[in-house]
Amino acid sequence: GAVVSQHPSWVICKSGTSVKIECRSLDFQATTMFWYRQFPKQSLMLMATSNEGSKATYEQGVEKDKFLINHASLTLSTLTVTSAHPEDSSFYICSARTTFGGANTEAFFGQGTRLTVV
Amino acid sequence: GIQVEQSPPDLILQEGANSTLRCNFSDSVNNLQWFHQNPWGQLINLFYIPSGTKQNGRLSATTVATERYSLLYISSSQTTDSGVYFCAVDAGKSTFGDGTTLTVKP
């Protein structure tokens, strides 16, 4: 299957600082990338959907000024957690997919980033 | 929005046993995927199955789109099958079920 690489795998940051997480599709062009958040022993919650060259679409309840998403190319999307606080500590996962014949294809996931804000 | 329900929430098996995991969804979907989340959090793609039946080794899956459910079969389970199994549906955007936590005991 296709490969999606997410970096870093884990990060510890001080409260009030910003953290950037990268998501790259290594062997395909991702027309759409997704960002999810997962708390311990819970399911994945979609935060936002981004299409290359367009502004991200955020889910209800997700602060777009706090979670900045950039999808500048067909192989790279970034999530920046601004002014991080301990309650932002979580597991963040990206996924990517392309379209074929106008239809959405299978989505592939990055390894995830475990963020701890101290 | 669309509702996705997985059952059972927890499943404990003896090594070698077979199991069936179910995913019900409340509306028509464009596609459906099954994943296994390993202990490190990585989601492993198992099946991309908007309809029909697929098999891959000891695993197989069936989606009956008209009746809005999908089944994941695991045969001759192994301890390495332990983990959380998610189904996710795409009806414009991806929605995950709450998962089934599988524990396979030696």
Short mmCIF file of C-alpha atoms in Angstrom, two decimals:
data_model
loop_
_atom_site.label_atom_id
_atom_site.label_comp_id
_atom_site.label_asym_id
_atom_site.label_seq_id
_atom_site.Cartn_x
_atom_site.Cartn_y
_atom_site.Cartn_z
CA GLY A 1 0.00 0.00 0.00
CA ALA A 2 0.87 3.66 -0.18
CA VAL A 3 3.10 5.24 2.46
CA VAL A 4 2.27 8.24 4.59
CA SER A 5 5.02 9.54 6.84
CA GLN A 6 4.30 11.69 9.89
CA HIS A 7 6.92 13.57 11.85
CA PRO A 8 7.74 13.83 14.68
CA SER A 9 6.54 10.60 16.30
CA TRP A 10 6.48 12.24 19.68
CA VAL A 11 7.09 15.72 21.04
CA ILE A 12 7.15 17.35 24.46
CA CYS A 13 6.70 21.09 24.58
CA LYS A 14 6.22 23.78 27.18
CA SER A 15 2.84 25.36 27.72
CA GLY A 16 2.41 28.45 25.54
CA THR A 17 4.71 27.33 22.75
CA SER A 18 3.74 26.15 19.26
CA VAL A 19 4.36 22.76 17.72
CA LYS A 20 4.36 21.81 14.03
CA ILE A 21 3.55 18.29 12.82
CA GLU A 22 4.29 17.25 9.25
CA CYS A 23 2.43 14.70 7.16
CA ARG A 24 3.89 13.54 3.85
CA SER A 25 2.60 11.16 1.21
CA LEU A 26 5.78 9.49 -0.02
CA ASP A 27 4.67 7.64 -3.14
CA PHE A 28 1.47 9.24 -4.30
CA GLN A 29 -0.08 12.65 -4.72
CA ALA A 30 -2.61 13.33 -2.01
CA THR A 31 -5.45 15.52 -3.18
CA THR A 32 -6.98 15.36 0.29
CA MET A 33 -5.39 15.06 3.71
CA PHE A 34 -7.13 14.62 7.03
CA TRP A 35 -6.11 15.35 10.61
CA TYR A 36 -7.47 13.35 13.52
CA ARG A 37 -7.10 13.48 17.26
CA GLN A 38 -7.29 10.43 19.49
CA PHE A 39 -7.52 10.40 23.29
CA PRO A 40 -6.54 7.26 25.23
CA LYS A 41 -8.90 4.33 24.70
CA GLN A 42 -11.10 6.38 22.40
CA SER A 43 -11.78 6.47 18.69
CA LEU A 44 -10.32 8.85 16.15
CA MET A 45 -12.08 12.20 15.90
CA LEU A 46 -11.77 14.10 12.64
CA MET A 47 -10.42 17.60 13.22
CA ALA A 48 -10.17 18.97 9.71
CA THR A 49 -10.02 18.12 6.03
CA SER A 50 -7.60 19.86 3.70
CA ASN A 51 -7.43 19.88 -0.06
CA GLU A 52 -4.24 20.97 -1.78
CA GLY A 53 -4.18 24.70 -2.35
CA SER A 54 -7.41 25.35 -0.44
CA LYS A 55 -8.22 26.39 3.08
CA ALA A 56 -8.91 23.55 5.46
CA THR A 57 -12.44 22.67 6.49
CA TYR A 58 -12.65 22.31 10.25
CA GLU A 59 -15.08 20.15 12.15
CA GLN A 60 -17.47 21.74 14.59
CA GLY A 61 -15.80 22.57 17.87
CA VAL A 62 -12.25 22.64 16.47
CA GLU A 63 -10.60 26.05 16.80
CA LYS A 64 -9.10 26.95 13.46
CA ASP A 65 -6.91 29.67 14.98
CA LYS A 66 -5.44 27.19 17.40
CA PHE A 67 -4.93 24.30 15.00
CA LEU A 68 -3.42 25.79 11.85
CA ILE A 69 -3.44 23.50 8.84
CA ASN A 70 -1.50 24.09 5.66
CA HIS A 71 -1.66 21.87 2.59
CA ALA A 72 0.74 23.65 0.30
CA SER A 73 1.57 20.76 -2.01
CA LEU A 74 0.17 17.42 -3.11
CA THR A 75 2.59 15.60 -0.82
CA LEU A 76 2.75 17.71 2.33
CA SER A 77 0.32 18.94 4.96
CA THR A 78 1.24 20.49 8.28
CA LEU A 79 -0.66 20.92 11.53
CA THR A 80 0.55 23.61 13.91
CA VAL A 81 -0.77 23.61 17.44
CA THR A 82 -0.43 27.21 18.56
CA SER A 83 -0.05 28.33 22.16
CA ALA A 84 -0.28 24.74 23.32
CA HIS A 85 -1.76 23.91 26.71
CA PRO A 86 -1.79 20.66 28.69
CA GLU A 87 -5.33 19.89 27.49
CA ASP A 88 -3.96 19.78 23.93
CA SER A 89 -1.89 16.74 24.88
CA SER A 90 -3.12 13.92 22.66
CA PHE A 91 -2.28 11.57 19.81
CA TYR A 92 -2.58 13.34 16.44
CA ILE A 93 -2.86 11.26 13.25
CA CYS A 94 -2.93 12.33 9.63
CA SER A 95 -4.21 10.46 6.62
CA ALA A 96 -4.04 11.04 2.90
CA ARG A 97 -5.90 9.88 -0.16
CA THR A 98 -6.14 10.69 -3.82
CA THR A 99 -8.93 10.58 -6.36
CA PHE A 100 -9.17 8.32 -9.36
CA GLY A 101 -11.74 8.78 -12.06
CA GLY A 102 -13.44 11.36 -9.88
CA ALA A 103 -13.91 8.91 -7.01
CA ASN A 104 -12.16 8.95 -3.64
CA THR A 105 -9.68 6.17 -3.08
CA GLU A 106 -8.41 4.31 -0.05
CA ALA A 107 -7.01 6.46 2.74
CA PHE A 108 -3.60 5.73 4.26
CA PHE A 109 -2.47 6.85 7.69
CA GLY A 110 0.70 8.25 9.18
CA GLN A 111 2.31 6.78 12.27
CA GLY A 112 0.82 9.42 14.52
CA THR A 113 2.38 12.06 16.78
CA ARG A 114 2.10 11.88 20.53
CA LEU A 115 2.06 15.44 21.87
CA THR A 116 2.67 16.13 25.53
CA VAL A 117 2.36 19.71 26.77
CA VAL A 118 3.98 20.37 30.14
CA GLY B 1 -24.09 13.11 10.68
CA ILE B 2 -23.65 9.44 9.96
CA GLN B 3 -23.49 7.05 12.91
CA VAL B 4 -21.06 4.13 12.98
CA GLU B 5 -21.48 1.38 15.55
CA GLN B 6 -19.06 -1.45 16.11
CA SER B 7 -19.70 -4.61 18.06
CA PRO B 8 -18.66 -6.16 20.28
CA PRO B 9 -16.70 -3.45 22.10
CA ASP B 10 -14.40 -6.04 23.65
CA LEU B 11 -13.55 -9.58 22.64
CA ILE B 12 -11.31 -12.09 24.37
CA LEU B 13 -10.32 -15.23 22.48
CA GLN B 14 -8.12 -18.22 22.92
CA GLU B 15 -5.43 -18.58 20.29
CA GLY B 16 -6.75 -20.52 17.33
CA ALA B 17 -10.35 -19.40 17.69
CA ASN B 18 -12.35 -17.60 15.03
CA SER B 19 -14.17 -14.30 15.44
CA THR B 20 -16.54 -11.93 13.67
CA LEU B 21 -16.52 -8.17 14.18
CA ARG B 22 -19.44 -6.08 13.00
CA CYS B 23 -19.78 -2.50 11.78
CA ASN B 24 -23.22 -0.93 11.29
CA PHE B 25 -23.68 2.46 9.69
CA SER B 26 -26.74 4.66 9.54
CA ASP B 27 -26.65 6.00 5.98
CA SER B 28 -25.32 5.31 2.51
CA VAL B 29 -21.54 5.52 2.24
CA ASN B 30 -19.07 6.00 -0.57
CA ASN B 31 -16.56 3.60 0.88
CA LEU B 32 -15.63 1.67 3.99
CA GLN B 33 -12.30 0.64 5.42
CA TRP B 34 -11.20 -1.71 8.19
CA PHE B 35 -8.06 -0.96 10.22
CA HIS B 36 -6.01 -2.59 12.94
CA GLN B 37 -4.39 -0.17 15.37
CA ASN B 38 -1.22 -1.62 16.79
CA PRO B 39 0.08 -0.92 20.33
CA TRP B 40 2.17 1.99 19.02
CA GLY B 41 -0.88 3.67 17.53
CA GLN B 42 -0.19 2.97 13.88
CA LEU B 43 -3.30 2.26 11.82
CA ILE B 44 -2.76 -0.67 9.52
CA ASN B 45 -5.04 -0.86 6.48
CA LEU B 46 -6.82 -4.21 6.38
CA PHE B 47 -9.52 -3.78 3.76
CA TYR B 48 -10.94 -1.12 1.50
CA ILE B 49 -14.37 -2.60 0.93
CA PRO B 50 -17.33 -0.38 -0.06
CA SER B 51 -19.20 -3.53 -1.09
CA GLY B 52 -18.69 -7.24 -1.66
CA THR B 53 -16.26 -9.67 -0.09
CA LYS B 54 -12.47 -9.68 0.10
CA GLN B 55 -9.99 -12.06 1.64
CA ASN B 56 -6.40 -11.63 2.73
CA GLY B 57 -4.89 -14.65 4.42
CA ARG B 58 -6.69 -15.38 7.68
CA LEU B 59 -8.75 -12.22 7.39
CA SER B 60 -11.78 -11.59 5.26
CA ALA B 61 -14.42 -8.88 5.09
CA THR B 62 -17.89 -8.51 3.68
CA THR B 63 -19.85 -5.31 3.19
CA VAL B 64 -23.55 -5.34 2.40
CA ALA B 65 -24.06 -1.72 1.48
CA THR B 66 -27.81 -2.02 0.92
CA GLU B 67 -28.24 -3.26 4.49
CA ARG B 68 -25.62 -0.87 5.89
CA TYR B 69 -23.26 -3.23 7.61
CA SER B 70 -19.84 -4.77 7.24
CA LEU B 71 -18.26 -7.81 8.87
CA LEU B 72 -14.62 -8.59 9.54
CA TYR B 73 -13.75 -12.26 10.01
CA ILE B 74 -10.58 -13.39 11.73
CA SER B 75 -9.83 -17.10 11.53
CA SER B 76 -7.30 -19.09 13.55
CA SER B 77 -6.51 -16.06 15.66
CA GLN B 78 -2.97 -15.43 16.88
CA THR B 79 -1.67 -13.36 19.78
CA THR B 80 -0.35 -10.84 17.28
CA ASP B 81 -3.94 -10.16 16.19
CA SER B 82 -4.53 -8.41 19.51
CA GLY B 83 -5.30 -4.72 19.33
CA VAL B 84 -8.11 -2.40 18.35
CA TYR B 85 -10.02 -2.88 15.12
CA PHE B 86 -11.76 0.12 13.61
CA CYS B 87 -14.10 0.52 10.73
CA ALA B 88 -14.35 3.91 9.07
CA VAL B 89 -16.93 5.04 6.55
CA ASP B 90 -16.76 7.84 4.05
CA ALA B 91 -19.97 9.74 3.40
CA GLY B 92 -18.31 12.94 2.32
CA LYS B 93 -15.94 12.78 5.25
CA SER B 94 -14.49 9.96 7.28
CA THR B 95 -16.26 8.76 10.42
CA PHE B 96 -14.78 6.09 12.65
CA GLY B 97 -16.59 3.62 14.83
CA ASP B 98 -15.58 3.27 18.48
CA GLY B 99 -13.59 0.14 17.73
CA THR B 100 -13.43 -3.45 18.96
CA THR B 101 -10.63 -4.31 21.36
CA LEU B 102 -9.47 -7.83 20.65
CA THR B 103 -7.34 -9.80 23.09
CA VAL B 104 -6.01 -13.16 21.95
CA LYS B 105 -4.63 -15.29 24.77
CA PRO B 106 -1.98 -17.96 24.22
#
